[in-house]
Coordinates of C-alpha atoms and ligand atoms in Angstrom, one line a residue:
X25 CA 0.0 0.0 0.0
X26 CA 1.4 3.4 -1.0
X27 CA 0.6 6.9 0.3
X28 CA -3.1 7.3 0.4
X29 CA -3.0 10.6 -1.6
X30 CA -1.1 8.9 -4.4
X31 CA -3.5 6.0 -4.4
X32 CA -6.6 8.2 -4.4
X33 CA -5.3 10.5 -7.1
X34 CA -4.2 7.4 -9.2
X35 CA -7.7 6.0 -8.9
X36 CA -9.3 9.4 -9.5
X37 CA -7.4 9.8 -12.7
X38 CA -7.8 6.3 -14.0
X39 CA -11.5 6.0 -13.3
X40 CA -12.5 9.5 -14.6
X41 CA -13.0 11.5 -11.4
X42 CA -10.3 14.2 -11.7
X43 CA -7.8 15.0 -14.4
X44 CA -5.1 17.6 -14.8
X45 CA -6.4 20.4 -16.9
X46 CA -5.2 21.1 -20.5
X47 CA -3.0 18.1 -20.2
X48 CA -2.0 17.9 -23.9
X49 CA -0.5 21.4 -23.7
X50 CA 1.3 20.7 -20.4
X51 CA -1.0 20.9 -17.4
X52 CA -1.1 24.3 -15.5
X53 CA -0.9 24.1 -11.7
X54 CA -4.0 25.2 -10.0
X55 CA -6.5 24.0 -12.6
X56 CA -8.3 20.6 -12.8
X57 CA -10.9 18.9 -14.9
X58 CA -13.6 16.9 -13.4
X59 CA -14.1 13.7 -15.5
X60 CA -17.5 12.0 -16.0
X61 CA -17.6 10.5 -12.5
X62 CA -16.0 13.5 -10.8
X63 CA -18.5 15.9 -12.3
X64 CA -21.4 13.7 -11.2
X65 CA -20.0 13.3 -7.7
X66 CA -19.4 17.1 -7.4
X67 CA -23.0 17.8 -8.6
X68 CA -24.3 15.4 -6.0
X69 CA -22.4 17.1 -3.2
X70 CA -23.7 20.4 -4.4
X71 CA -27.2 19.1 -4.5
X72 CA -26.9 17.7 -1.0
X73 CA -25.8 21.2 0.1
X74 CA -28.8 22.7 -1.7
X75 CA -31.0 20.3 0.3
X76 CA -29.7 21.9 3.5
X77 CA -29.5 25.5 2.6
X78 CA -32.3 26.0 0.0
X79 CA -34.9 23.4 0.9
X80 CA -34.4 23.3 4.7
X81 CA -33.2 26.8 5.5
X82 CA -35.3 28.4 2.8
X83 CA -32.5 30.6 1.4
X84 CA -33.0 30.9 -2.4
X85 CA -30.1 30.5 -4.8
X86 CA -29.0 33.3 -7.1
X87 CA -26.5 33.2 -10.0
X88 CA -24.4 36.3 -10.5
X89 CA -21.6 36.8 -13.2
X90 CA -18.1 35.6 -12.4
X91 CA -16.7 38.8 -13.8
X92 CA -17.3 41.9 -11.7
X93 CA -16.7 45.6 -12.2
X94 CA -13.8 47.2 -10.3
X95 CA -16.1 49.2 -7.9
X96 CA -17.3 45.9 -6.3
X97 CA -13.8 44.9 -5.4
X98 CA -12.7 48.4 -4.4
X99 CA -15.7 48.5 -1.9
X100 CA -15.0 44.9 -0.7
X101 CA -11.4 45.7 0.0
X102 CA -10.1 43.1 -2.4
X103 CA -8.3 45.6 -4.8
X104 CA -6.3 47.0 -1.9
X105 CA -5.9 44.1 0.4
X106 CA -6.5 40.7 -1.2
X107 CA -2.8 39.8 -1.5
X108 CA -0.4 37.2 -0.3
X109 CA 3.2 37.7 0.6
X110 CA 5.5 36.5 -2.1
X111 CA 9.2 36.1 -2.6
X112 CA 11.3 35.2 -5.7
X113 CA 14.2 32.7 -5.6
X114 CA 17.4 34.7 -6.6
X115 CA 18.8 31.5 -8.3
X116 CA 15.9 29.7 -10.1
X117 CA 13.6 32.8 -10.3
X118 CA 10.6 30.8 -9.1
X119 CA 8.0 32.6 -7.0
X120 CA 6.8 31.3 -3.7
X121 CA 4.5 32.1 -0.8
X122 CA 6.9 33.5 1.8
X123 CA 4.7 32.6 4.7
X124 CA 4.4 29.0 3.5
X125 CA 8.2 28.7 3.4
X126 CA 8.5 30.1 7.0
X127 CA 5.6 27.8 8.1
X128 CA 7.3 24.7 6.6
X129 CA 10.4 25.6 8.7
X130 CA 8.6 25.9 12.0
X131 CA 7.4 29.5 12.2
X132 CA 4.0 29.6 13.9
X133 CA 1.2 31.8 12.4
X134 CA 3.6 32.9 9.6
X135 CA 0.7 34.3 7.6
X136 CA 0.2 37.1 10.2
X137 CA 3.8 38.4 10.0
X138 CA 4.9 41.5 8.1
X139 CA 6.8 41.4 4.9
X140 CA 10.0 42.6 6.7
X141 CA 9.6 39.9 9.4
X142 CA 9.1 37.3 6.8
X143 CA 12.1 38.5 4.8
X144 CA 14.2 38.0 7.9
X145 CA 12.9 34.5 8.6
X146 CA 13.3 33.1 5.1
X147 CA 16.7 34.6 4.5
X148 CA 19.0 31.6 3.8
X149 CA 16.3 29.0 3.9
X150 CA 16.3 26.6 0.9
X151 CA 14.1 27.4 -2.1
X152 CA 11.3 24.8 -2.4
X153 CA 12.0 24.5 -6.1
X154 CA 15.8 24.4 -6.5
X155 CA 17.0 24.0 -3.0
X156 CA 19.5 26.9 -3.2
X157 CA 19.4 29.4 -0.2
X158 CA 17.0 32.3 -0.5
X159 CA 19.7 34.8 0.1
X160 CA 18.4 38.4 0.8
X161 CA 15.1 37.6 -1.1
X162 CA 12.6 40.4 -0.9
X163 CA 9.1 39.7 0.4
X164 CA 6.4 41.7 -1.3
X165 CA 2.6 41.7 -1.8
X166 CA 1.0 40.0 -4.8
X167 CA -2.8 40.6 -5.4
X168 CA -4.6 37.3 -6.0
X169 CA -7.3 38.6 -8.3
X170 CA -7.3 37.9 -12.0
X171 CA -7.7 41.2 -13.7
X172 CA -9.4 41.6 -17.1
X173 CA -10.9 44.3 -19.2
X174 CA -14.6 44.6 -20.0
X175 CA -15.3 45.4 -23.7
X176 CA -12.9 46.1 -26.5
X177 CA -9.9 48.4 -25.8
X178 CA -9.4 48.7 -22.1
X179 CA -12.1 51.1 -21.0
X180 CA -13.3 49.2 -18.0
X181 CA -11.4 47.1 -15.5
X182 CA -13.0 43.9 -14.3
X183 CA -12.0 41.1 -12.0
X184 CA -12.8 37.4 -11.9
X185 CA -14.6 37.1 -8.6
X186 CA -12.4 35.8 -5.8
X187 CA -15.5 34.7 -3.8
X188 CA -19.2 34.3 -4.8
X189 CA -20.3 36.4 -1.7
X190 CA -19.9 39.8 -3.3
X191 CA -22.5 38.9 -6.0
X192 CA -25.0 38.4 -3.2
X193 CA -24.1 41.6 -1.3
X194 CA -24.5 43.8 -4.3
X195 CA -28.0 42.3 -4.9
X196 CA -29.0 43.1 -1.3
X197 CA -31.7 45.6 -2.1
X198 CA -33.4 43.4 -4.7
X199 CA -33.1 40.4 -2.4
X200 CA -34.6 42.5 0.5
X201 CA -37.6 43.4 -1.7
X202 CA -37.9 39.7 -2.8
X203 CA -38.1 38.7 0.9
X204 CA -40.6 41.6 1.6
X205 CA -38.0 43.4 3.8
X206 CA -38.3 40.8 6.6
X207 CA -35.2 39.9 8.5
X208 CA -33.7 37.4 8.7
X209 CA -33.3 36.4 5.1
X210 CA -30.6 34.8 3.1
X211 CA -29.4 33.9 -0.3
X212 CA -26.9 31.3 -1.5
X213 CA -24.7 30.9 -4.5
X214 CA -22.7 28.0 -5.9
X215 CA -20.2 28.7 -8.5
X216 CA -16.6 29.2 -9.6
X217 CA -14.3 31.6 -7.8
X218 CA -10.8 32.6 -9.0
X219 CA -7.6 33.3 -7.1
X220 CA -4.2 33.6 -8.8
X221 CA -2.5 31.5 -6.1
X222 CA 1.2 32.0 -6.1
X223 CA 2.5 28.5 -6.2
X224 CA -0.3 26.0 -5.9
X225 CA 1.4 22.7 -5.1
X226 CA -1.3 21.0 -3.2
X227 CA -3.4 19.3 -5.9
X228 CA -7.1 19.8 -5.4
X229 CA -6.6 21.7 -2.1
X230 CA -5.2 24.9 -3.6
X231 CA -6.7 25.8 -6.9
X232 CA -6.7 28.9 -9.1
X233 CA -10.2 28.1 -10.2
X234 CA -12.4 26.4 -7.6
X235 CA -16.1 26.1 -6.6
X236 CA -17.5 27.8 -3.6
X237 CA -20.9 27.3 -2.1
X238 CA -21.7 30.3 0.0
X239 CA -24.7 31.5 2.1
X240 CA -25.1 35.1 3.1
X241 CA -27.6 35.3 5.9
X242 CA -28.8 38.8 6.8
X243 CA -29.9 39.2 10.4
X244 CA -31.0 42.0 12.7
X245 CA -27.8 43.2 14.6
X246 CA -29.7 43.0 17.9
X247 CA -31.3 39.6 17.3
X248 CA -28.6 37.0 17.0
X249 CA -30.7 34.2 18.4
X250 CA -31.5 31.7 15.7
X251 CA -35.2 30.9 15.5
X252 CA -34.5 27.2 15.0
X253 CA -31.6 26.9 17.5
X254 CA -33.4 24.2 19.4
X255 CA -32.6 21.9 16.5
X256 CA -28.9 22.0 17.4
X257 CA -28.9 23.1 21.1
X258 CA -27.8 19.6 22.2
X259 CA -25.6 18.9 19.2
X260 CA -21.9 18.8 20.0
X261 CA -18.8 19.0 17.7
X262 CA -15.1 19.3 18.3
X263 CA -14.4 23.0 19.0
X264 CA -10.9 24.4 19.1
X265 CA -11.2 27.9 20.5
X266 CA -8.7 30.7 20.5
X267 CA -7.7 30.2 24.1
X268 CA -7.4 26.4 23.6
X269 CA -5.0 27.0 20.7
X270 CA -3.0 29.6 22.6
X271 CA -2.7 27.5 25.7
X272 CA -2.0 24.3 23.7
X273 CA -5.2 22.6 25.0
X274 CA -7.1 19.9 23.0
X275 CA -10.4 20.8 21.4
X276 CA -13.5 20.5 23.5
X277 CA -17.0 19.1 22.8
X278 CA -19.6 21.1 24.6
X279 CA -23.2 21.2 23.4
X280 CA -24.0 24.2 21.2
X281 CA -26.2 25.6 24.0
X282 CA -23.2 25.4 26.4
X283 CA -20.8 26.8 23.7
X284 CA -22.9 29.9 23.3
X285 CA -23.8 30.4 27.0
X286 CA -20.1 30.2 27.9
X287 CA -19.1 32.7 25.2
X288 CA -16.9 30.2 23.3
X289 CA -19.0 30.8 20.2
X290 CA -20.2 34.4 19.7
X291 CA -23.9 33.7 19.1
X292 CA -26.6 31.2 18.2
X293 CA -26.4 32.0 14.5
X294 CA -22.7 31.1 14.3
X295 CA -23.2 28.0 16.5
X296 CA -26.2 26.9 14.4
X297 CA -24.1 27.0 11.1
X298 CA -21.2 25.2 12.8
X299 CA -23.6 22.4 13.6
X300 CA -25.3 22.4 10.3
X301 CA -21.9 22.3 8.6
X302 CA -20.9 19.3 10.8
X303 CA -24.1 17.5 9.8
X304 CA -23.6 18.3 6.1
X305 CA -20.0 17.2 6.0
X306 CA -20.6 13.9 7.9
X307 CA -23.5 13.2 5.6
X308 CA -21.3 13.8 2.6
X309 CA -19.0 11.1 4.1
X310 CA -16.3 13.1 6.1
X311 CA -15.2 10.9 9.0
X312 CA -16.4 12.8 12.1
X313 CA -13.2 11.8 13.9
X314 CA -11.2 13.7 11.3
X315 CA -13.3 16.9 11.6
X316 CA -12.9 19.8 13.9
X317 CA -13.9 23.5 14.1
X318 CA -11.1 25.9 14.7
X319 CA -11.7 29.4 15.8
X320 CA -9.6 32.1 14.1
X321 CA -6.9 33.6 16.2
X322 CA -7.1 37.3 16.8
X323 CA -4.2 37.7 14.2
X324 CA -6.2 35.8 11.5
X325 CA -9.7 37.2 12.0
X326 CA -10.6 40.1 9.7
X327 CA -10.8 43.3 11.8
X328 CA -14.6 43.6 11.1
X329 CA -15.5 40.0 11.9
X330 CA -17.1 39.3 15.3
X331 CA -16.3 35.6 15.3
X332 CA -14.8 33.1 12.7
X333 CA -14.6 29.4 12.7
X334 CA -13.1 27.1 10.1
X335 CA -14.3 23.5 9.6
X336 CA -11.0 21.7 9.2
X337 CA -10.8 18.1 7.8
X338 CA -7.8 15.9 8.4
X339 CA -6.0 14.6 5.4
X340 CA -3.2 12.1 5.6
X341 CA -1.2 14.1 3.1
X342 CA -2.1 17.7 3.9
X343 CA -2.8 17.6 7.6
X344 CA -5.8 19.8 8.8
X345 CA -7.3 21.4 5.7
X346 CA -9.7 24.4 6.0
X347 CA -12.8 23.3 4.0
X348 CA -15.4 25.7 5.3
X349 CA -15.3 29.2 6.9
X350 CA -18.2 30.4 9.1
X351 CA -18.1 34.0 10.1
X352 CA -20.2 36.8 11.6
X353 CA -19.1 39.6 9.2
X354 CA -21.2 42.2 11.0
X355 CA -22.4 45.1 8.7
X356 CA -19.0 45.6 7.1
X357 CA -19.9 44.5 3.6
X358 CA -23.2 46.3 3.3
X359 CA -21.8 49.5 4.7
X360 CA -18.8 49.3 2.3
X361 CA -21.1 48.9 -0.7
X362 CA -23.4 51.7 0.5
X363 CA -20.4 54.0 0.7
X364 CA -19.0 53.1 -2.7
X365 CA -22.3 53.1 -4.6
X366 CA -24.2 55.8 -2.8
X367 CA -27.2 53.5 -2.5
X368 CA -28.7 52.6 0.9
X369 CA -28.1 49.1 2.0
X370 CA -30.6 48.8 4.8
X371 CA -34.1 47.5 5.6
X372 CA -36.9 49.3 7.3
X373 CA -37.7 47.4 10.4
X374 CA -41.1 48.3 11.9
X375 CA -41.4 48.7 15.7
X376 CA -43.8 46.3 17.5
X377 CA -45.7 49.5 18.6
X378 CA -45.7 52.9 17.0
X379 CA -43.5 55.3 18.9
X380 CA -44.0 59.0 19.4
X381 CA -41.1 61.3 19.4
X382 CA -40.7 65.1 19.9
X383 CA -39.1 66.6 17.0
X384 CA -37.8 70.2 16.6
X385 CA -37.9 71.6 13.1
X386 CA -36.6 75.0 11.8
X387 CA -38.9 76.7 9.3
X388 CA -37.1 79.5 7.5
X389 CA -39.3 82.5 6.7
X390 CA -38.6 82.9 3.0
X391 CA -40.6 86.1 2.7
X392 CA -38.2 87.7 5.2
X393 CA -35.0 86.0 4.1
X394 CA -35.4 87.0 0.4
X395 CA -35.0 90.8 0.8
X396 CA -32.1 90.3 3.2
X397 CA -30.0 87.7 1.3
X398 CA -31.4 87.9 -2.3
X399 CA -29.6 85.3 -4.4
X400 CA -28.2 83.5 -1.4
X401 CA -31.6 83.2 0.4
X402 CA -32.1 79.5 -0.6
X403 CA -28.6 78.5 0.6
X404 CA -29.2 80.4 3.9
X405 CA -32.5 78.5 4.4
X406 CA -30.8 75.1 3.7
X407 CA -28.1 75.9 6.2
X408 CA -30.6 77.1 8.8
X409 CA -32.5 73.8 8.6
X410 CA -29.3 72.0 9.6
X411 CA -28.3 74.5 12.3
X412 CA -28.6 74.5 16.1
X413 CA -30.2 77.9 16.8
X414 CA -29.5 79.7 20.1
X415 CA -32.1 82.0 21.9
X416 CA -31.4 85.1 19.7
X417 CA -30.6 83.5 16.4
X418 CA -28.5 80.9 14.6
X419 CA -24.9 81.0 13.4
X420 CA -24.5 79.3 10.0
X421 CA -21.5 78.8 7.6
X422 CA -22.0 80.1 4.1
X423 CA -19.2 79.9 1.5
X424 CA -16.7 79.3 4.3
X425 CA -17.9 82.3 6.2
X426 CA -19.7 82.4 9.5
X427 CA -23.1 84.3 9.3
X428 CA -25.5 85.2 12.2
X429 CA -29.2 84.9 11.3
X430 CA -31.5 86.7 13.8
X431 CA -34.4 84.6 15.3
X432 CA -37.2 86.7 13.6
X433 CA -36.1 85.3 10.2
X434 CA -37.3 81.7 11.0
X435 CA -39.6 79.8 13.3
X436 CA -39.0 76.8 15.5
X437 CA -41.7 74.2 15.6
X438 CA -42.0 71.5 18.2
X439 CA -44.0 68.6 16.9
X440 CA -44.9 65.1 18.1
X441 CA -44.3 62.7 15.3
X442 CA -45.2 59.1 14.8
X443 CA -42.3 56.8 14.3
X444 CA -43.2 53.4 12.8
X445 CA -39.8 51.8 12.6
X446 CA -36.2 52.4 11.8
X447 CA -33.7 51.8 9.0
X448 CA -31.4 48.9 10.0
X449 CA -28.2 47.8 8.3
X450 CA -28.3 44.0 8.8
X451 CA -25.3 41.9 10.0
X452 CA -24.2 39.0 7.8
X453 CA -23.5 35.5 9.0
X454 CA -21.6 33.6 6.3
X455 CA -20.9 29.9 6.0
X456 CA -18.5 29.6 3.0
X457 CA -17.7 26.1 1.6
X458 CA -14.9 25.0 -0.7
X459 CA -16.5 22.2 -2.7
X460 CA -13.2 20.9 -4.3
X461 CA -11.6 20.5 -0.9
X462 CA -14.6 18.7 0.5
X463 CA -14.7 16.4 -2.6
X464 CA -11.0 15.5 -2.3
X465 CA -11.3 14.8 1.5
X466 CA -14.4 12.8 0.8
X467 CA -12.5 10.6 -1.6
X468 CA -9.6 10.3 0.8
X469 CA -11.9 9.3 3.7
X470 CA -13.9 6.9 1.5
X471 CA -10.9 5.1 0.1
X472 CA -9.9 1.7 1.5
X473 CA -7.7 -1.1 0.3
X474 CA -8.5 -4.5 1.8
X475 CA -7.3 -8.0 1.4
X476 CA -10.1 -10.2 0.0
X477 CA -9.2 -13.8 -0.6
X478 CA -5.6 -12.9 -1.3
X479 CA -6.4 -10.0 -3.6
X480 CA -6.4 -6.3 -2.9
X481 CA -9.9 -4.8 -3.2
X482 CA -9.8 -1.0 -3.7
X483 CA -13.1 0.4 -2.6
X484 CA -14.6 3.9 -2.2
X485 CA -17.1 3.8 0.6
X486 CA -19.1 6.7 -0.8
X487 CA -22.5 7.5 0.8
X488 CA -25.1 6.0 -1.6
X489 CA -26.7 9.5 -1.8
X490 CA -23.7 11.0 -3.5
X491 CA -22.1 8.0 -5.3
X492 CA -21.9 8.9 -9.0
X493 CA -23.2 5.5 -10.1
X494 CA -25.8 4.2 -7.7
X495 CA -26.3 0.7 -9.1
X496 CA -24.8 -1.6 -11.7
X497 CA -26.6 -4.4 -13.4
X498 CA -24.7 -7.5 -14.6
X499 CA -25.9 -10.4 -16.6
X500 CA -24.0 -13.5 -15.5
X501 CA -23.5 -14.4 -19.1
X502 CA -24.0 -12.3 -22.2
X503 CA -26.5 -14.8 -23.7
X504 CA -29.7 -16.9 -23.1
X505 CA -31.7 -13.8 -22.6
X506 CA -29.9 -12.8 -19.3
X507 CA -28.4 -9.7 -21.1
X508 CA -31.9 -8.6 -22.2
X509 CA -33.3 -9.0 -18.6
X510 CA -30.3 -7.1 -17.3
X511 CA -30.7 -4.2 -19.8
X512 CA -34.4 -3.9 -19.1
X513 CA -33.8 -3.8 -15.3
X514 CA -31.2 -1.1 -15.8
X515 CA -33.8 0.9 -17.8
X516 CA -36.4 0.4 -15.1
X517 CA -34.0 1.7 -12.5
X518 CA -33.1 4.7 -14.7
X519 CA -36.9 5.5 -15.0
X520 CA -37.1 5.7 -11.2
X521 CA -34.2 8.2 -11.2
X522 CA -31.5 5.9 -10.2
X523 CA -28.2 6.2 -12.1
X524 CA -27.7 2.5 -13.1
X525 CA -25.0 1.2 -15.3
X526 CA -25.3 -2.0 -17.4
X527 CA -22.0 -3.9 -17.5
X528 CA -21.4 -7.3 -19.2
X529 CA -17.7 -6.9 -19.7
X530 CA -15.4 -9.6 -18.2
X531 CA -15.7 -12.0 -15.3
X532 CA -18.2 -11.2 -12.6
X533 CA -15.5 -10.7 -9.9
X534 CA -13.8 -8.1 -12.1
X535 CA -17.0 -6.3 -12.6
X536 CA -17.5 -6.2 -8.8
X537 CA -14.0 -4.8 -8.4
X538 CA -14.6 -2.1 -11.0
X539 CA -17.8 -0.9 -9.3
X540 CA -16.2 -1.1 -5.8
X541 CA -13.5 1.2 -7.1
X542 CA -15.9 3.9 -8.2
X543 CA -18.0 3.6 -5.1
X544 CA -21.2 2.0 -6.6
X545 CA -23.1 1.0 -3.5
X546 CA -25.2 -1.8 -5.0
X547 CA -24.8 -4.3 -7.8
X548 CA -27.5 -6.7 -9.2
X549 CA -26.7 -9.9 -11.0
X550 CA -29.1 -11.7 -13.3
X551 CA -28.3 -15.4 -13.5
X552 CA -30.0 -18.7 -14.7
X553 CA -32.2 -18.8 -11.6
X554 CA -33.7 -15.5 -12.7
X555 CA -35.1 -17.3 -15.7
X556 CA -36.8 -19.8 -13.4
X557 CA -38.1 -17.8 -10.4
X558 CA -37.6 -14.1 -11.5
X559 CA -35.2 -13.4 -8.6
X560 CA -31.9 -11.6 -8.8
X561 CA -28.9 -11.2 -6.5
X562 CA -28.3 -7.8 -4.9
X563 CA -24.9 -7.2 -3.4
X564 CA -23.9 -4.4 -1.0
X565 CA -20.5 -2.8 -1.7
X566 CA -19.4 -2.3 1.9
X567 CA -20.2 -5.6 3.5
X568 CA -20.1 -7.6 0.2
X569 CA -23.2 -9.4 1.5
X570 CA -25.7 -10.7 -0.9
X571 CA -29.5 -11.1 -0.8
X572 CA -32.0 -12.6 -3.3
X573 CA -35.2 -10.7 -4.2
X574 CA -37.7 -10.5 -6.9
X575 CA -36.5 -8.5 -9.9
X576 CA -39.8 -6.5 -10.0
X577 CA -39.1 -5.2 -6.4
X578 CA -35.6 -4.0 -7.2
X579 CA -36.4 -0.4 -8.1
X580 CA -38.4 0.3 -5.0
X581 CA -35.9 -1.6 -2.8
X582 CA -33.0 0.3 -4.2
X583 CA -34.7 3.6 -3.8
X584 CA -35.2 2.9 -0.1
X585 CA -31.7 1.6 0.4
X586 CA -30.2 4.8 -1.3
X587 CA -32.4 7.0 0.9
X588 CA -31.3 5.1 3.9
X589 CA -34.8 4.0 5.0
X590 CA -34.2 0.3 4.6
X591 CA -31.5 -1.8 6.2
X592 CA -29.7 -4.0 3.8
X593 CA -30.5 -7.1 5.9
X594 CA -34.2 -6.5 5.2
X595 CA -33.7 -6.0 1.5
X596 CA -34.2 -9.7 0.6
X597 CA -33.4 -13.4 1.5
X598 CA -29.9 -13.7 2.7
X599 CA -27.7 -16.1 0.7
Ligands
LIG2052 N1 -16.5 34.6 1.3 C1 -15.5 34.1 2.3 C2 -14.4 33.3 1.7 O1 -14.2 33.3 0.5 P1 -12.3 31.9 2.3 O2 -12.0 31.3 3.6 O3 -11.3 32.7 1.6 O4 -13.7 32.7 2.6 C3 -13.9 29.9 1.7 O5 -12.8 30.7 1.3 C4 -13.5 28.5 1.3 O6 -13.2 28.4 -0.1 C5 -12.3 27.9 2.0 O7 -12.7 27.4 3.3 C6 -11.9 26.8 1.1 O8 -12.6 25.6 1.3 C7 -12.2 27.4 -0.3 N2 -11.0 27.9 -1.0 C8 -10.4 29.1 -0.7 N3 -9.4 29.3 -1.5 C9 -9.2 28.1 -2.2 C10 -8.3 27.6 -3.2 N4 -7.3 28.4 -3.7 N5 -8.5 26.4 -3.8 C11 -9.6 25.6 -3.4 N6 -10.5 26.0 -2.4 C12 -10.3 27.3 -1.9

C-alpha cells in the first residue's frame, strides 16, 4: 500500500473523477478537470448542500456573473488588500508564498507576519523549487485577483470574482424586496471563484479556479438568536477555540447551548451554522473523527468580523485542511457597498408598537430671508434647517464664512411625530464552503484497500446518496436472454431516477471490483435462476453481503436503500 494521496489520485485519474487540466498542452498548476464520475460526484455534493440551505433553511439561490466591475472589489477591499506575501528565488527565479516557506520551517502563524519579518525569517532557507538558499530575497505583496478588461480596448477594469459572496451583497436591495424586507433572510450561490494563487502545489486543495458554495444570511444586529436553534442546542462537535490554541489545549466538545452560553461561540447563528456544517460534512462522508472546528486567532480574524470558525478536515497528506469558513461579518460588507455606490443598503424594520417622538424643526421665513439675502436666500435657508439655533438666532456657515441669522427670520416648531420603525443595516453571517476541498477529502476518507481472498480490493465507501453511479446491473452471461433482462432492469432503474450502469464486460469478480473502485453501493446480478423464479442477486458494496429478491421489487428496494430508509439485511433473502 502506498501513500493514500497517491492511491486516491491514481484511482481518481484512471476512473475518470479528476484529471489535470489542459494536459495535452502541459497541465497548468491550480486547474483541474472533473471527468464524468467526478463531475457527477461534485454535482451530487452540491445538491446535498442545496438540500440543507435551500430546501431546509429556505435561502434561495442566485447566480451572478463571475466577472465583476472594479467598484465591487474596491468596496469589498479586495483591490487594496487581497494579497499574499511573495518572494522570488534569486537563483531559479521561481515565485513562492513567503509565509508557506516560513511555516514549513517551523514558524507559527507565519501568515500574520509583516513582509519585513518574513524576509528576515526566510533569508537563507532553501528554495522549495531548486534547494538553493533564498539569500536576501525580498518579500512583497501579490494581489490574488485575476484582472481583465470589459469590452474592447481597455475602457473598464473587471476582475474574476475571488469569492461568490460579493454577488449576493450587491444584490442586497433586490433580495430584500424579494423577501418583503423581513429579517432574517438569506441567499446562496454555488459557483466558480478565482484566485491567482502564487505556487499551488497541493493538488485539489489549492486551486486557481475552484467552486464555492456560500450562504449570506442577513440578520438584525440585535437579534442573533437563531429561531430554530433548538434543532442543534444539544448537538456537539469538536471546537478548538482561541484560548485552547494559545494554551495548547485539545479541542472541547460542549453542546451548542453550552458553547454559546459560555461565550466560546459568539452567538446562536454562528453555533447553528457550525452544527449544520458538521451535519452536512458527515452526511457527505467526512469521517467525524477527522473533523474539527477551529476558531480564528485574533491575528487571523478580519478586523470587522465578530467571530470566525473554520471547519478543518484531516487529510493524511495535507494535515488539517480548511474546508469551510463560518463568520459573523457584521455590517461591514453592506456599509462598504453603501459608501462606494451611494445606495442605501438597509431594511426598514417596523417597531412592534408605533413610537411618538418630539421633533424640533426649523422653518425659514422665505418672505423675510429673500429681501435680506437675495440670491443666497435659498442657501441660507438650507443651512438654517441643519443649524442648532440659540435663543437670539442661529450661526451658519456660508461659502466658508460664518453668518449670524436673527431669530425673527425663522420659526422653531416643536412637533410630536409618529415613528413606525427604523432603517437597519443588517449583520451578515456567512458559511462559505470550498466544494473541491470537500470532494477531495471525501475521496480520501472513503478510500480503502482491503485483502479479499488474497487479492487487494480497492473500494470507495461513498455515501449512496452521493455515489456517481448508484447501481450496476450485470448479466452473469451475455446470452440466453440474461443480457436482455439485465438491460431492461437497468432501464427500469433509470426510469425511477437511479443512475444505473449496465455492465457485461469480463468475469463477474472483475465487474464487482470495477464498481467497488468507483463507489457504486449496489450491484445486481441476473443469472440462470432469474429465468426460473424471477429473482436476482443484490450485493452491498461495503459488507459484500448478498441477498436474493424478486426482480420486480428491485427499483423500490434500491430507492429505499439509497435514501437510507431500509437496512440491507431486510432487502431480501440472505444467501
Ligand atoms: N467569502 C468568504 C471566503 O471566500 P475563504 O476562507 O477565503 O472565505 C472559503 O474561502 C472556502 O473556499 C475555504 O474554506 C476553502 O474551502 C475554499 N477555498 C479558498 N481558496 C481556495 C483555493 N485556492 N482552492 C480551493 N479552495 C479554496
